[in-house]
Short mmCIF file of C-alpha atoms in Angstrom, two decimals:
data_model
loop_
_atom_site.label_atom_id
_atom_site.label_comp_id
_atom_site.label_asym_id
_atom_site.label_seq_id
_atom_site.Cartn_x
_atom_site.Cartn_y
_atom_site.Cartn_z
CA SER A 275 0.00 0.00 0.00
CA VAL A 276 2.84 2.37 0.83
CA GLU A 277 4.58 1.63 -2.46
CA THR A 278 1.32 2.14 -4.35
CA ALA A 279 0.63 5.45 -2.57
CA LEU A 280 4.17 6.72 -3.24
CA ASP A 281 3.83 5.74 -6.89
CA LEU A 282 0.52 7.57 -7.24
CA GLY A 283 1.78 10.55 -5.21
CA GLU A 284 5.04 10.80 -7.16
CA GLY A 285 7.12 10.13 -4.06
CA VAL A 286 4.84 11.78 -1.48
CA LEU A 287 2.17 10.14 0.69
CA CYS A 288 -0.13 11.28 3.46
CA LEU A 289 -0.78 8.88 6.36
CA ALA A 290 -3.98 9.26 8.39
CA PRO A 291 -3.42 7.25 11.62
CA THR A 292 -6.48 5.78 13.33
CA GLY A 293 -6.53 5.20 17.09
CA PRO A 294 -8.11 2.29 19.04
CA ASP A 295 -11.32 4.28 19.25
CA GLY A 296 -11.51 4.43 15.48
CA GLN A 297 -10.94 8.19 15.41
CA THR A 298 -8.52 9.55 12.82
CA ARG A 299 -5.51 11.34 14.26
CA ASP A 300 -3.54 14.21 12.66
CA ASP A 301 -2.30 13.46 9.17
CA ARG A 302 1.39 12.79 8.74
CA LEU A 303 3.22 13.61 5.52
CA PHE A 304 6.05 11.44 4.21
CA SER A 305 8.27 12.02 1.21
CA GLN A 306 10.97 10.20 -0.70
CA HIS A 307 12.34 13.56 -1.85
CA LEU A 308 14.76 15.83 -0.03
CA ALA A 309 12.21 18.60 -0.35
CA CYS A 310 9.71 20.50 1.75
CA PRO A 311 6.18 19.67 0.49
CA VAL A 312 4.92 23.03 1.82
CA CYS A 313 7.40 25.58 0.44
CA GLY A 314 8.94 23.42 -2.31
CA ILE A 315 12.61 23.98 -1.35
CA SER A 316 14.59 20.92 -2.43
CA LEU A 317 18.05 19.60 -1.66
CA PRO A 318 20.48 17.44 -3.56
CA GLN A 319 21.52 14.14 -1.98
CA LEU A 320 23.48 15.03 1.16
CA GLU A 321 27.15 14.04 1.17
CA PRO A 322 30.34 15.32 2.85
CA ARG A 323 30.96 17.96 0.21
CA SER A 324 27.55 19.45 1.01
CA PHE A 325 29.10 20.74 4.26
CA SER A 326 32.37 22.10 2.88
CA PHE A 327 32.66 25.79 2.09
CA ASN A 328 35.58 24.88 -0.18
CA SER A 329 33.18 23.04 -2.47
CA PRO A 330 30.59 24.69 -4.73
CA HIS A 331 28.13 22.08 -3.42
CA GLY A 332 28.36 23.50 0.10
CA ALA A 333 29.63 27.06 -0.30
CA CYS A 334 27.35 30.07 -0.04
CA PRO A 335 26.67 31.13 -3.65
CA ASP A 336 26.91 34.85 -2.87
CA CYS A 337 30.35 34.92 -1.23
CA GLN A 338 31.68 31.65 -2.74
CA GLY A 339 32.44 30.34 0.73
CA LEU A 340 34.56 33.27 1.88
CA GLY A 341 32.10 34.41 4.53
CA THR A 342 32.70 38.06 3.62
CA GLN A 343 31.95 40.36 0.72
CA GLN A 344 33.43 43.61 -0.44
CA ARG A 345 30.61 46.07 0.19
CA VAL A 346 30.39 49.84 0.11
CA ASP A 347 31.09 51.11 3.64
CA PRO A 348 29.13 54.24 4.71
CA LEU A 349 32.00 55.22 7.04
CA LEU A 350 34.31 55.43 4.02
CA VAL A 351 31.68 57.21 1.93
CA VAL A 352 31.47 59.93 4.61
CA PRO A 353 34.97 59.99 6.15
CA ASN A 354 34.60 63.48 7.65
CA PRO A 355 31.16 64.09 9.24
CA ASN A 356 32.10 67.71 9.99
CA LEU A 357 31.84 68.64 6.31
CA THR A 358 28.64 69.73 4.63
CA LEU A 359 27.33 68.14 1.45
CA ARG A 360 28.38 71.23 -0.46
CA GLN A 361 31.90 70.92 0.96
CA GLY A 362 32.10 67.29 -0.17
CA ALA A 363 30.93 65.21 2.80
CA LEU A 364 30.09 62.44 0.32
CA ALA A 365 33.66 61.63 -0.70
CA PRO A 366 32.81 59.69 -3.92
CA TRP A 367 30.73 62.62 -5.20
CA SER A 368 33.05 65.38 -4.01
CA ARG A 369 34.87 65.82 -7.33
CA THR A 370 31.91 67.65 -8.85
CA ARG A 371 31.25 70.30 -6.22
CA ASN A 372 30.58 73.22 -8.57
CA GLU A 373 27.06 74.59 -8.43
CA HIS A 374 26.13 73.13 -11.80
CA GLY A 375 27.65 69.69 -11.19
CA TYR A 376 25.27 66.76 -11.59
CA TYR A 377 25.47 65.47 -8.02
CA VAL A 378 25.24 68.94 -6.47
CA GLN A 379 22.04 69.70 -8.38
CA LEU A 380 20.66 66.23 -7.64
CA LEU A 381 21.34 66.60 -3.90
CA ALA A 382 19.89 70.12 -3.84
CA SER A 383 16.64 68.90 -5.42
CA ALA A 384 16.53 65.87 -3.12
CA GLY A 385 17.06 68.21 -0.17
CA ASP A 386 14.07 70.28 -1.21
CA ALA A 387 11.96 67.13 -1.42
CA PHE A 388 13.17 65.36 1.73
CA GLY A 389 13.95 68.24 4.05
CA PHE A 390 17.70 68.77 4.20
CA ASP A 391 20.11 71.38 2.84
CA LEU A 392 23.64 71.26 1.47
CA ASP A 393 25.13 73.65 4.03
CA THR A 394 24.45 71.68 7.21
CA PRO A 395 27.35 69.58 8.54
CA TRP A 396 26.76 65.88 7.98
CA HIS A 397 26.69 65.08 11.70
CA ALA A 398 23.99 67.71 12.25
CA LEU A 399 21.63 66.36 9.57
CA PRO A 400 18.58 64.44 10.88
CA ARG A 401 19.07 60.67 10.94
CA GLU A 402 16.25 60.23 8.41
CA ALA A 403 17.98 62.62 6.00
CA ARG A 404 21.31 60.79 6.31
CA GLU A 405 19.52 57.50 5.66
CA VAL A 406 17.92 58.86 2.48
CA ILE A 407 21.22 60.32 1.24
CA LEU A 408 23.12 57.09 1.82
CA HIS A 409 20.51 54.46 0.94
CA GLY A 410 17.92 56.23 -1.19
CA ALA A 411 14.23 57.05 -0.96
CA GLY A 412 12.77 53.91 -2.52
CA GLU A 413 10.12 54.39 -5.19
CA ARG A 414 9.28 57.98 -4.26
CA SER A 415 10.06 60.40 -7.10
CA PHE A 416 10.67 64.15 -6.99
CA PRO A 417 11.44 66.96 -9.46
CA VAL A 418 15.14 67.56 -10.18
CA ALA A 419 15.92 71.12 -11.29
CA TYR A 420 19.16 71.85 -13.10
CA ARG A 421 20.86 74.27 -15.47
CA ASN A 422 22.39 72.97 -18.67
CA GLN A 423 25.68 74.17 -20.17
CA ARG A 424 23.90 77.09 -21.86
CA GLY A 425 22.44 78.22 -18.52
CA ASP A 426 18.86 77.18 -19.34
CA GLN A 427 16.74 75.96 -16.42
CA ARG A 428 15.36 72.45 -16.89
CA SER A 429 13.68 69.84 -14.68
CA TYR A 430 12.73 66.18 -14.76
CA GLU A 431 11.19 63.60 -12.41
CA SER A 432 13.59 61.18 -10.74
CA ARG A 433 13.95 58.74 -7.86
CA PHE A 434 16.83 59.24 -5.45
CA GLU A 435 19.00 56.14 -5.58
CA GLY A 436 21.28 56.94 -2.65
CA ALA A 437 25.07 57.06 -2.59
CA VAL A 438 25.66 53.47 -1.45
CA PRO A 439 23.35 51.77 -4.02
CA ASN A 440 24.75 54.13 -6.68
CA LEU A 441 28.31 52.97 -6.03
CA GLU A 442 27.35 49.29 -5.82
CA ARG A 443 25.37 49.46 -9.06
CA ARG A 444 28.23 51.16 -10.89
CA TYR A 445 30.73 48.69 -9.44
CA ASP A 446 28.69 45.71 -10.67
CA ALA A 447 27.97 47.22 -14.09
CA THR A 448 31.32 48.70 -15.09
CA GLU A 449 33.84 46.98 -17.32
CA SER A 450 36.48 49.57 -16.47
CA GLU A 451 39.18 48.38 -14.09
CA TYR A 452 39.93 52.01 -13.23
CA VAL A 453 36.33 52.66 -12.14
CA ARG A 454 36.31 49.47 -10.07
CA GLN A 455 39.53 50.47 -8.32
CA GLU A 456 38.15 53.94 -7.60
CA ILE A 457 34.94 52.53 -6.07
CA GLU A 458 36.90 49.94 -4.08
CA LYS A 459 38.38 52.85 -2.11
CA TYR A 460 34.97 53.11 -0.45
CA MET A 461 34.49 49.37 0.18
CA SER A 462 35.45 47.09 3.04
CA ALA A 463 35.04 43.41 3.84
CA ARG A 464 31.67 42.85 5.55
CA PRO A 465 30.02 39.60 6.72
CA CYS A 466 28.10 38.10 3.83
CA PRO A 467 24.42 39.06 4.31
CA ARG A 468 23.20 35.78 2.83
CA CYS A 469 25.15 33.30 5.00
CA ASP A 470 25.91 35.73 7.87
CA GLY A 471 29.56 34.74 7.70
CA THR A 472 28.97 30.98 8.10
CA ARG A 473 30.31 30.40 4.55
CA LEU A 474 27.76 27.62 3.89
CA ARG A 475 24.74 27.65 1.62
CA ALA A 476 21.46 27.96 3.51
CA GLU A 477 20.35 24.40 2.69
CA SER A 478 23.51 22.92 4.23
CA ALA A 479 23.38 25.20 7.28
CA ALA A 480 19.78 24.11 7.94
CA VAL A 481 20.73 20.44 8.44
CA THR A 482 20.65 19.27 12.08
CA VAL A 483 21.92 16.09 13.74
CA ALA A 484 20.24 14.82 16.92
CA GLY A 485 18.47 18.17 17.29
#
């Protein structure tokens, strides 16, 4: 009967135990697969290499088993919190500090929308403003006003990406070794967010022995 049920259920069967009183107890689910029948996550056959971070079968796919990743570090992005945004508090964007520079005009428009200005020292900005500047404002859009090279005033709608996502996106997208090296100045080794530094893939780390 079990073999027949597994054949019909393609490797999964549900057992409905019946007690001495004839009442059916809670159903119990059995499976021949290394898979969760509820969420569908499946595993390959477990073997020693499944638990080695030196093997692609066990290593976290995001950090390749290193346990750390080079990530943009906000402390390196803003090395001197006494500076204002206009003075170049955001070090990666400080090269274009003239009034008509792209990042200056973008920050000025974002400040109008989110309640901060370019002449307040970084450490004195509200925490919410610093969070928006570093990590963006999500899907919310706002008008960006700027002057082109001929001095004409223009505007367009934009979302504010944030300095950290901006650097990470450019780092992942660029094919220029020079650009990568420049952005790496603002990166440091951080625990991998996917494996939390354990170096193992989540499926391997979820295995328990005797509890």
